[in-house]
PDB file of C-alpha atoms in Angstrom:
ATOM      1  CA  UNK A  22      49.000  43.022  -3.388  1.00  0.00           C
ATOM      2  CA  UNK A  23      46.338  41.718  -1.298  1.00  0.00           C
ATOM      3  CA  UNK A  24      45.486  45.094   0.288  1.00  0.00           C
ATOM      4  CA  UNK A  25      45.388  46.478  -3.435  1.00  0.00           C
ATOM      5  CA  UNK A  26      42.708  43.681  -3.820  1.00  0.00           C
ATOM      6  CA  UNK A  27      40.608  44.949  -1.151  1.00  0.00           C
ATOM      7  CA  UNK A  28      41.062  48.839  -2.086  1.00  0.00           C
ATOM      8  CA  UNK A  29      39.310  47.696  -6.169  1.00  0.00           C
ATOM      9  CA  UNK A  30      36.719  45.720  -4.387  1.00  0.00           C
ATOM     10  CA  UNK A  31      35.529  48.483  -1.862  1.00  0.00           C
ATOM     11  CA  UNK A  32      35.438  50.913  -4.841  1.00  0.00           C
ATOM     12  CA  UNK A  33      33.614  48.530  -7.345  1.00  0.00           C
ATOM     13  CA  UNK A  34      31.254  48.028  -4.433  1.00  0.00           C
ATOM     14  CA  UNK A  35      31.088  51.848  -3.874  1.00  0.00           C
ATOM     15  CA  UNK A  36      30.587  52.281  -7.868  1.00  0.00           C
ATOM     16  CA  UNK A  37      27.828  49.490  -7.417  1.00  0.00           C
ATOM     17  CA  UNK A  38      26.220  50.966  -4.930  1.00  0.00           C
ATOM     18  CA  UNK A  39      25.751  54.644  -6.535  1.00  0.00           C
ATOM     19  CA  UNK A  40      24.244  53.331  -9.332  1.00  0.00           C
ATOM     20  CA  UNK A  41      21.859  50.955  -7.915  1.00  0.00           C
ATOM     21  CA  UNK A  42      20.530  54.554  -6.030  1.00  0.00           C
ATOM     22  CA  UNK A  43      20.647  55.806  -9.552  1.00  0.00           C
ATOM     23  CA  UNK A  44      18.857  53.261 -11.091  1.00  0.00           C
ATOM     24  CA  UNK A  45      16.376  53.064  -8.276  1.00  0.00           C
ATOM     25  CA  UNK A  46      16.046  56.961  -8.686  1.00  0.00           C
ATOM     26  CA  UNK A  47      15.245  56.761 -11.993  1.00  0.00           C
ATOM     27  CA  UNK A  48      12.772  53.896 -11.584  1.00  0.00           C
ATOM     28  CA  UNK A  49      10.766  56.079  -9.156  1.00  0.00           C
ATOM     29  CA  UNK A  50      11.343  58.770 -10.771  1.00  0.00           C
ATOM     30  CA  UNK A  51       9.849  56.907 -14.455  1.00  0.00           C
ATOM     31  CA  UNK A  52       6.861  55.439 -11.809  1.00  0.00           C
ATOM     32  CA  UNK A  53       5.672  58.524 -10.709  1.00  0.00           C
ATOM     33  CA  UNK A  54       5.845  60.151 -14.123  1.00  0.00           C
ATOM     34  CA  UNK A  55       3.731  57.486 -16.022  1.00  0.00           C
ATOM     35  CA  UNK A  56       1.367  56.218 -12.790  1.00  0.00           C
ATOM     36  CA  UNK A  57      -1.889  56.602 -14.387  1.00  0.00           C
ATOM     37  CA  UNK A  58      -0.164  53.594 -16.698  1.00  0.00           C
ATOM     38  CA  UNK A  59       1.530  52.020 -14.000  1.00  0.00           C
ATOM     39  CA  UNK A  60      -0.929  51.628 -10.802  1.00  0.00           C
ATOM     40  CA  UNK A  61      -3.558  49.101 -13.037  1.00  0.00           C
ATOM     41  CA  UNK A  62      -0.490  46.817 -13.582  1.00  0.00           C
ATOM     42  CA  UNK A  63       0.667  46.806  -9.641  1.00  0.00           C
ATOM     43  CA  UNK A  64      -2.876  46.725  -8.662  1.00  0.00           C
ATOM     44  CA  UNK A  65      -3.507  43.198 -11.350  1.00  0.00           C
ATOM     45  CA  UNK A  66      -0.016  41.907 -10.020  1.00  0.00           C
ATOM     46  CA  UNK A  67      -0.664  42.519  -6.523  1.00  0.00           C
ATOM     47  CA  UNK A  68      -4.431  40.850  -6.780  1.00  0.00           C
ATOM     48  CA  UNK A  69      -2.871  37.779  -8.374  1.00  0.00           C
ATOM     49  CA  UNK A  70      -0.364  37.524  -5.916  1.00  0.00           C
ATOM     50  CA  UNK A  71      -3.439  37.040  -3.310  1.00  0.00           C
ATOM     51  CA  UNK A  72      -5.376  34.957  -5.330  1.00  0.00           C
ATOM     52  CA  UNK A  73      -2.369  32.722  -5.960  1.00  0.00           C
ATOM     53  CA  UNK A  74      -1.495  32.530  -2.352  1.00  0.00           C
ATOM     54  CA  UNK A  75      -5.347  31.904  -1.083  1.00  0.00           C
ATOM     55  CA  UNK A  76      -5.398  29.174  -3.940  1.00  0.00           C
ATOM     56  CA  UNK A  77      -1.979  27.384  -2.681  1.00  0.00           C
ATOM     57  CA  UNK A  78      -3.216  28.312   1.323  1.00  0.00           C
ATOM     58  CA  UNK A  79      -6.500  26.409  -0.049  1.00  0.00           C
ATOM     59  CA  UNK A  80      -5.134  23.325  -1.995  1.00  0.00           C
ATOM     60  CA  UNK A  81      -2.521  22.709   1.043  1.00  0.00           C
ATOM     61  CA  UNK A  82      -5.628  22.479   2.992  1.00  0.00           C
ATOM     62  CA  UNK A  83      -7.585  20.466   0.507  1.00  0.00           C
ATOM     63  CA  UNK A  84      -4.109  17.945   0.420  1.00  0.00           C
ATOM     64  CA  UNK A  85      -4.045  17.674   3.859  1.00  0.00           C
ATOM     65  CA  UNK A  86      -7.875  17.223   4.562  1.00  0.00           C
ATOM     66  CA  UNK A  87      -8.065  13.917   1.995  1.00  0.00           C
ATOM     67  CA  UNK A  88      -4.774  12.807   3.783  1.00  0.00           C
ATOM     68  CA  UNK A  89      -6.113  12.793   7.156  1.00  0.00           C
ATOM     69  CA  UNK A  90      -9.551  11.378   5.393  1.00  0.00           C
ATOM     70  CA  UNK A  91      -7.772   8.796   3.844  1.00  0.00           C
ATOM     71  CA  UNK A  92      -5.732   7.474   7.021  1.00  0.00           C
ATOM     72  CA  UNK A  93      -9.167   8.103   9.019  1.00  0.00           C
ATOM     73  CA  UNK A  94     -10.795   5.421   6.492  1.00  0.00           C
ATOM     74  CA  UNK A  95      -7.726   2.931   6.469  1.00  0.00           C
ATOM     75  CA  UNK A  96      -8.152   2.672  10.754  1.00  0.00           C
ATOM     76  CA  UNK A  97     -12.144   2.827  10.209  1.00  0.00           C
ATOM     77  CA  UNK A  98     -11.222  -0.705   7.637  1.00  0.00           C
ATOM     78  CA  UNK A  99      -8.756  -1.696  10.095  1.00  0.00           C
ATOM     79  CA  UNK A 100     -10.721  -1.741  13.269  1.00  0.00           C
ATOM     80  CA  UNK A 101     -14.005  -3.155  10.749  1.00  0.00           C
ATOM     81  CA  UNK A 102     -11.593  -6.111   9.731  1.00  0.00           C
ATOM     82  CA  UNK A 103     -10.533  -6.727  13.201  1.00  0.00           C
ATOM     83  CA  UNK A 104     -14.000  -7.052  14.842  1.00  0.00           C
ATOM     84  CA  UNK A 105     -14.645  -9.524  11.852  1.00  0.00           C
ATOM     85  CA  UNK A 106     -11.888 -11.537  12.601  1.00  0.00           C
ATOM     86  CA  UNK A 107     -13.096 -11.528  16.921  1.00  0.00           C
ATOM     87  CA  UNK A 108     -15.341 -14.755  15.951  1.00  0.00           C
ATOM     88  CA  UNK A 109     -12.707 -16.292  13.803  1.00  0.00           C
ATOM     89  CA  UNK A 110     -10.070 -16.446  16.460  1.00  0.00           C
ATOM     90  CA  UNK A 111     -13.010 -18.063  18.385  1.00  0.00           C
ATOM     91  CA  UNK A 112     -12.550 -21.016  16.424  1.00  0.00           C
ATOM     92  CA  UNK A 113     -10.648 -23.946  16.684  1.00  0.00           C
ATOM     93  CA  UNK A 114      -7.839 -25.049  14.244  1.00  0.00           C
ATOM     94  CA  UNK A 115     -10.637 -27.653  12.725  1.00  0.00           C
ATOM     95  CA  UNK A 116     -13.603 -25.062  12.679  1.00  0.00           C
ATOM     96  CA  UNK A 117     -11.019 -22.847  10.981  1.00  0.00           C
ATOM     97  CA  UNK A 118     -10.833 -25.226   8.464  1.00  0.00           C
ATOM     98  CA  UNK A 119     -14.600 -25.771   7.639  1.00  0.00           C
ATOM     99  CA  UNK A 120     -15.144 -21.845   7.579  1.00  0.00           C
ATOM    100  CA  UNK A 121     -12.189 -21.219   5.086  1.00  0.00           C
ATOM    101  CA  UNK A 122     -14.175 -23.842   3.042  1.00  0.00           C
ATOM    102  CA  UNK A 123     -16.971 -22.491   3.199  1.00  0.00           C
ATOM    103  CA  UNK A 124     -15.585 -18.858   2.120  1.00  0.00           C
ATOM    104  CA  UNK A 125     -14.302 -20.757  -0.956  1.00  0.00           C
ATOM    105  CA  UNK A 126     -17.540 -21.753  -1.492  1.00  0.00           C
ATOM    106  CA  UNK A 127     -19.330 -18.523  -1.328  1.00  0.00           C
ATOM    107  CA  UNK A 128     -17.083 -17.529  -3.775  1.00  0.00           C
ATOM    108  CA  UNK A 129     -17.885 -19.517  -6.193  1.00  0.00           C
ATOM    109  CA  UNK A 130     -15.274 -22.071  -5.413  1.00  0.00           C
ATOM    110  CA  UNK A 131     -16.978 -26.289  -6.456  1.00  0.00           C
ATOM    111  CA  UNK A 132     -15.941 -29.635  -5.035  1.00  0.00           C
ATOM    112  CA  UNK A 133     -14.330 -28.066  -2.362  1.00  0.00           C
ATOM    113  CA  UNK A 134     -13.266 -30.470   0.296  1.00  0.00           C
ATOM    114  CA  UNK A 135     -11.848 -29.996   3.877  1.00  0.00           C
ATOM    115  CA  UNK A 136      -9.107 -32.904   5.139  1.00  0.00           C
ATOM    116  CA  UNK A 137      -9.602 -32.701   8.610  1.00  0.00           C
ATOM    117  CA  UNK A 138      -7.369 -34.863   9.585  1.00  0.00           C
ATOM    118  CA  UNK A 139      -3.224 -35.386  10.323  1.00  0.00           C
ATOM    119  CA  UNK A 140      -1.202 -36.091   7.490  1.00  0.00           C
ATOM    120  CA  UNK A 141      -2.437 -34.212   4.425  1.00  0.00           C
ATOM    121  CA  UNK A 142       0.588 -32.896   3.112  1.00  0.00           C
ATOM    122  CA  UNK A 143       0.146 -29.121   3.675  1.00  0.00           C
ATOM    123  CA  UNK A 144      -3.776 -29.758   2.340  1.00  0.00           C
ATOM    124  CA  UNK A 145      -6.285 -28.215   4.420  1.00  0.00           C
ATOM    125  CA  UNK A 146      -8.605 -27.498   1.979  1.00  0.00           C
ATOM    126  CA  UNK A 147      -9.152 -28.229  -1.738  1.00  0.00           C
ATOM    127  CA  UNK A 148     -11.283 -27.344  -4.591  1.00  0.00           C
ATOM    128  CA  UNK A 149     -11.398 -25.672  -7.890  1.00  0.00           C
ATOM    129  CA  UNK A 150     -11.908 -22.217  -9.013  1.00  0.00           C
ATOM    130  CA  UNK A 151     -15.160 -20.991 -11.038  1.00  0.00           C
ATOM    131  CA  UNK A 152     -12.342 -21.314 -13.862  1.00  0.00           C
ATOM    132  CA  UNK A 153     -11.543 -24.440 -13.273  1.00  0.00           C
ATOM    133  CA  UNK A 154      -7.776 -24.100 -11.850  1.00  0.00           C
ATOM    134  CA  UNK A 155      -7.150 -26.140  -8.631  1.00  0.00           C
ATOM    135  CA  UNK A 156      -6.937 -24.668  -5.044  1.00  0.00           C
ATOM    136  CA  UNK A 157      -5.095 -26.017  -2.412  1.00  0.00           C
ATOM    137  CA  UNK A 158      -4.838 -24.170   0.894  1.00  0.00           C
ATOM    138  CA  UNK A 159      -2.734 -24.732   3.980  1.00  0.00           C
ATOM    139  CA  UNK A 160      -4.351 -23.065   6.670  1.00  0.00           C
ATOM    140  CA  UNK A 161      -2.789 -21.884   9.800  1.00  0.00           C
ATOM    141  CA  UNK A 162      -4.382 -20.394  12.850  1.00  0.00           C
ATOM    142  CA  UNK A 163      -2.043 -18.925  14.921  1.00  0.00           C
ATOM    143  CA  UNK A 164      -1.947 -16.251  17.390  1.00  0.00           C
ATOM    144  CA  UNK A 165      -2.819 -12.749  15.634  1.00  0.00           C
ATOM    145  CA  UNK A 166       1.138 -11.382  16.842  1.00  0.00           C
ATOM    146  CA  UNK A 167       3.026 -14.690  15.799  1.00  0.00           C
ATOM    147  CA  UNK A 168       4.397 -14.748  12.288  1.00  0.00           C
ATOM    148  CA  UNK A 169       4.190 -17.462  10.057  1.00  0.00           C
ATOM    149  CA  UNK A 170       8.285 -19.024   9.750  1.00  0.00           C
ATOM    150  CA  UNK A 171      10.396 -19.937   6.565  1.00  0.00           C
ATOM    151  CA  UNK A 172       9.483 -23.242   7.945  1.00  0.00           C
ATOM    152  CA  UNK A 173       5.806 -23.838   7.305  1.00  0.00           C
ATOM    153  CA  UNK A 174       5.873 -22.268   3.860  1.00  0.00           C
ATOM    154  CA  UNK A 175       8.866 -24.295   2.734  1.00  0.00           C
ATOM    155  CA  UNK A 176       6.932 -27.742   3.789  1.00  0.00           C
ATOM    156  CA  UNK A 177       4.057 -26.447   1.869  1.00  0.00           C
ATOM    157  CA  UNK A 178       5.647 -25.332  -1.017  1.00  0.00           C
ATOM    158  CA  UNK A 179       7.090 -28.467  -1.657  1.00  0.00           C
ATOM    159  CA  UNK A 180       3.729 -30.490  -1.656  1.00  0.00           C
ATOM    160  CA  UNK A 181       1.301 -27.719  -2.947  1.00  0.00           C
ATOM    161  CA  UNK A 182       2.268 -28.216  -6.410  1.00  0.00           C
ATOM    162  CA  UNK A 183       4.029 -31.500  -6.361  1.00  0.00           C
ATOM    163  CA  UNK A 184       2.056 -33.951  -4.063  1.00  0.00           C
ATOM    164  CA  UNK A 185      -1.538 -32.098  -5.014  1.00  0.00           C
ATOM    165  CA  UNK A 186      -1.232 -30.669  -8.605  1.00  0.00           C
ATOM    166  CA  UNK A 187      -2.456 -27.076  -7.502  1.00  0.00           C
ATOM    167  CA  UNK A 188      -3.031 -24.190  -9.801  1.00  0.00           C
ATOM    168  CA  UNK A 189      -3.194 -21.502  -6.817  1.00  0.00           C
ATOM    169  CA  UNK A 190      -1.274 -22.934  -3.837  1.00  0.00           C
ATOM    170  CA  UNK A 191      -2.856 -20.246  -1.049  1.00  0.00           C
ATOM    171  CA  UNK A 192      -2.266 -20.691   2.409  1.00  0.00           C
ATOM    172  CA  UNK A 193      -4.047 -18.487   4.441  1.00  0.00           C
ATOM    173  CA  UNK A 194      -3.330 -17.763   8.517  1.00  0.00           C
ATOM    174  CA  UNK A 195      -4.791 -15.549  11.401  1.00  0.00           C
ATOM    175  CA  UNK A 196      -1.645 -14.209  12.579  1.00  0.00           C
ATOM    176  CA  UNK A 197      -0.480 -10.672  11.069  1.00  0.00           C
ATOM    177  CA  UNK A 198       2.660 -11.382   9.003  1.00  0.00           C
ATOM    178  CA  UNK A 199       4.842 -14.034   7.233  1.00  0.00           C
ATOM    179  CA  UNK A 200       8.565 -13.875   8.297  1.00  0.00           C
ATOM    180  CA  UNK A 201      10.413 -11.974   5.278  1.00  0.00           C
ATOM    181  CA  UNK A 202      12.179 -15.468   4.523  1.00  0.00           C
ATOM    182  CA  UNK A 203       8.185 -16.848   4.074  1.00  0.00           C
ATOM    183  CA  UNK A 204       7.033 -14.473   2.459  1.00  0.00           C
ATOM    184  CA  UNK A 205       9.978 -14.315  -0.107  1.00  0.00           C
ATOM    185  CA  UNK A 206       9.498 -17.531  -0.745  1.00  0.00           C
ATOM    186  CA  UNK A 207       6.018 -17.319  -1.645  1.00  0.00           C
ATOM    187  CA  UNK A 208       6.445 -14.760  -3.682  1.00  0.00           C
ATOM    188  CA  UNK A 209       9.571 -16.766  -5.748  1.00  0.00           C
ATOM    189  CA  UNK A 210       6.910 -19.677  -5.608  1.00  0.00           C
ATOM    190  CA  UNK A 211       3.758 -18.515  -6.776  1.00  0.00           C
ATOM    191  CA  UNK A 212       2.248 -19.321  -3.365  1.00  0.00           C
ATOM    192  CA  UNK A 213      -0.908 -16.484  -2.448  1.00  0.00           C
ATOM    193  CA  UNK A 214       0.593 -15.608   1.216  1.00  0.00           C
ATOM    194  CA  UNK A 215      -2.564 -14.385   2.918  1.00  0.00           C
ATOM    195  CA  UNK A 216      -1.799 -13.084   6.298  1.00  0.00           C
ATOM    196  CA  UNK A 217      -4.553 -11.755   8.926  1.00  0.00           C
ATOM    197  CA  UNK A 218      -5.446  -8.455   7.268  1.00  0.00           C
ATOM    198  CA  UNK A 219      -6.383  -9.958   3.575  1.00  0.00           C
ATOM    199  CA  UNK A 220      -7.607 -12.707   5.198  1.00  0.00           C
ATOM    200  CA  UNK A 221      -9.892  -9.730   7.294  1.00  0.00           C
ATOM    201  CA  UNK A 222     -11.007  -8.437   3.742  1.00  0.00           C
ATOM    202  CA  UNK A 223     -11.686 -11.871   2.437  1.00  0.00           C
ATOM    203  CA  UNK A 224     -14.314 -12.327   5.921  1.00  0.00           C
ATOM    204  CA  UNK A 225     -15.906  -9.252   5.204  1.00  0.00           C
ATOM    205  CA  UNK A 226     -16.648 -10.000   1.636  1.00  0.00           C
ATOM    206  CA  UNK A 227     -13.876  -9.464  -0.734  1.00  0.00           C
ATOM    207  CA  UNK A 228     -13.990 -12.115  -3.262  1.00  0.00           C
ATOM    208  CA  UNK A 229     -11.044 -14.575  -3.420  1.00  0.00           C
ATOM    209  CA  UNK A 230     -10.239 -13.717  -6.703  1.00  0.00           C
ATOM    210  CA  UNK A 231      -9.607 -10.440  -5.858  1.00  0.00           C
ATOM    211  CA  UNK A 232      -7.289 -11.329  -3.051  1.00  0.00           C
ATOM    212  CA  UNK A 233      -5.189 -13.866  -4.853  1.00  0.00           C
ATOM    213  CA  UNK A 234      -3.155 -11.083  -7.130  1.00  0.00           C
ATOM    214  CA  UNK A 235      -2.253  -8.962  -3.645  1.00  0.00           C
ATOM    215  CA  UNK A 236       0.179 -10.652  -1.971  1.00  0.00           C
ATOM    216  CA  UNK A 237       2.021 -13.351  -4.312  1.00  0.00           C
ATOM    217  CA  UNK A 238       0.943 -13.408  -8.068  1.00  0.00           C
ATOM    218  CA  UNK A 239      -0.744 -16.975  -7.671  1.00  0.00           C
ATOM    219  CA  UNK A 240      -1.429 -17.615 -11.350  1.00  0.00           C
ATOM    220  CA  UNK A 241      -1.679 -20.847 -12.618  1.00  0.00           C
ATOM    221  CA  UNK A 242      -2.370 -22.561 -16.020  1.00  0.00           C
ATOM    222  CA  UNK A 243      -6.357 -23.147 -16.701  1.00  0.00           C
ATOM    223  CA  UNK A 244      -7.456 -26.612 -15.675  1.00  0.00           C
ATOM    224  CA  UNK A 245     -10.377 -28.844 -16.080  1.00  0.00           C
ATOM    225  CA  UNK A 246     -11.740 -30.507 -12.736  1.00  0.00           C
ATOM    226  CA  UNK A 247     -11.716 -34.157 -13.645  1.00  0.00           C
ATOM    227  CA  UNK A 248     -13.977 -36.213 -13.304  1.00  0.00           C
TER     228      UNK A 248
END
């Protein structure tokens, strides 16, 4: 049975094979009859073959070149922020302070006030947005390869809000990251987690409303400074 099998399949393949030689017979044979018809078509099919290659050669190239422009502009930003940061880390945890402050206030930021002092509850810095919403910040400077623990956020989310009233709870630190626990819980808090490279951007001249969506929604309901 099985070698019956076999014997069909070699002669369908045989019978296959003959007439693909007879159909490509007759194809060559139809070709050379009608090429004064024929050659204009293989010549346009041929010439948009190249042109389609060249164009896909061309727009891999054109792909590749704003890729490597792209990550050639996001070191050139990095290494920018990073010299912009070399006086910061000059500071101490007090002058830290007063210069956060003092970015609020170029921003626009009124009564802004620095603590300065042991015991403020996670309030380094306070003031009110152009808007009217209240800022607190908790500011951290720590060395730029430590991470910012579960710990600090979780003593400042607890008096951001509560102890101070704040509309946009940010706290802001020198160091590169926030654990993943810290950071999670800024972002289930509402708290603006601004690590080293925002905090980069925000040196350099980004406004602090522009940072405060990035990294933690930090919305708030609109509020009146009083009085």
């Amino acid at each position: 049975m099985a070698a019956r099998r076999r014997r069909l399949k070699k002669k369908t393949r045989k019978k296959l094979q003959v007439w693909g030689a007879v159909a490509a017979a007759a194809a060559l044979a139809w070709v050379a009859a009608n090429w004064s018809t024929v050659w204009p078509i293989l010549i346009a099919v041929l010439a948009a073959a190249v042109l389609g290659s060249a164009s896909w050669v061309l727009l891999r190239a054109h792909h590749r070149a704003v890729g490597q422009d792209r990550a050639w502009r996001a070191q050139e930003e990095a290494r920018a922020r990073e010299l912009s940061m070399a006086q910061v880390d000059g500071l101490s945890w007090q002058e830290f302070e007063t210069y956060i402050a003092e970015l609020c206030r170029r921003d626009g930021c009124r009564e802004v006030v620095v603590s300065g002092k042991s015991g403020d509850l996670g309030a380094d810095v306070v003031g009110y947005l152009a808007d009217g919403r209240k800022l607190v910040i908790q500011c951290k400077k720590y060395a730029p390869h430590r991470s910012v623990p579960s710990q600090d956020m979780q003593k400042f989310v607890g008096t951001a809000r509560l102890e101070h009233g704040a509309d946009v709870a940010l706290f802001v630190t020198t160091c590169h990251a926030f654990t993943r626990d810290a950071l999670g819980l800024a972002l289930r808090q509402d708290i603006v987690a601004l690590h080293r490279d925002l905090l980069g951007s925000w040196v350099k001249g980004a406004h602090l409303e522009t940072l405060i969506p990035l990294n933690g929604s930090g919305g708030g309901v609109r509020r009146r400074p009083s009085a």
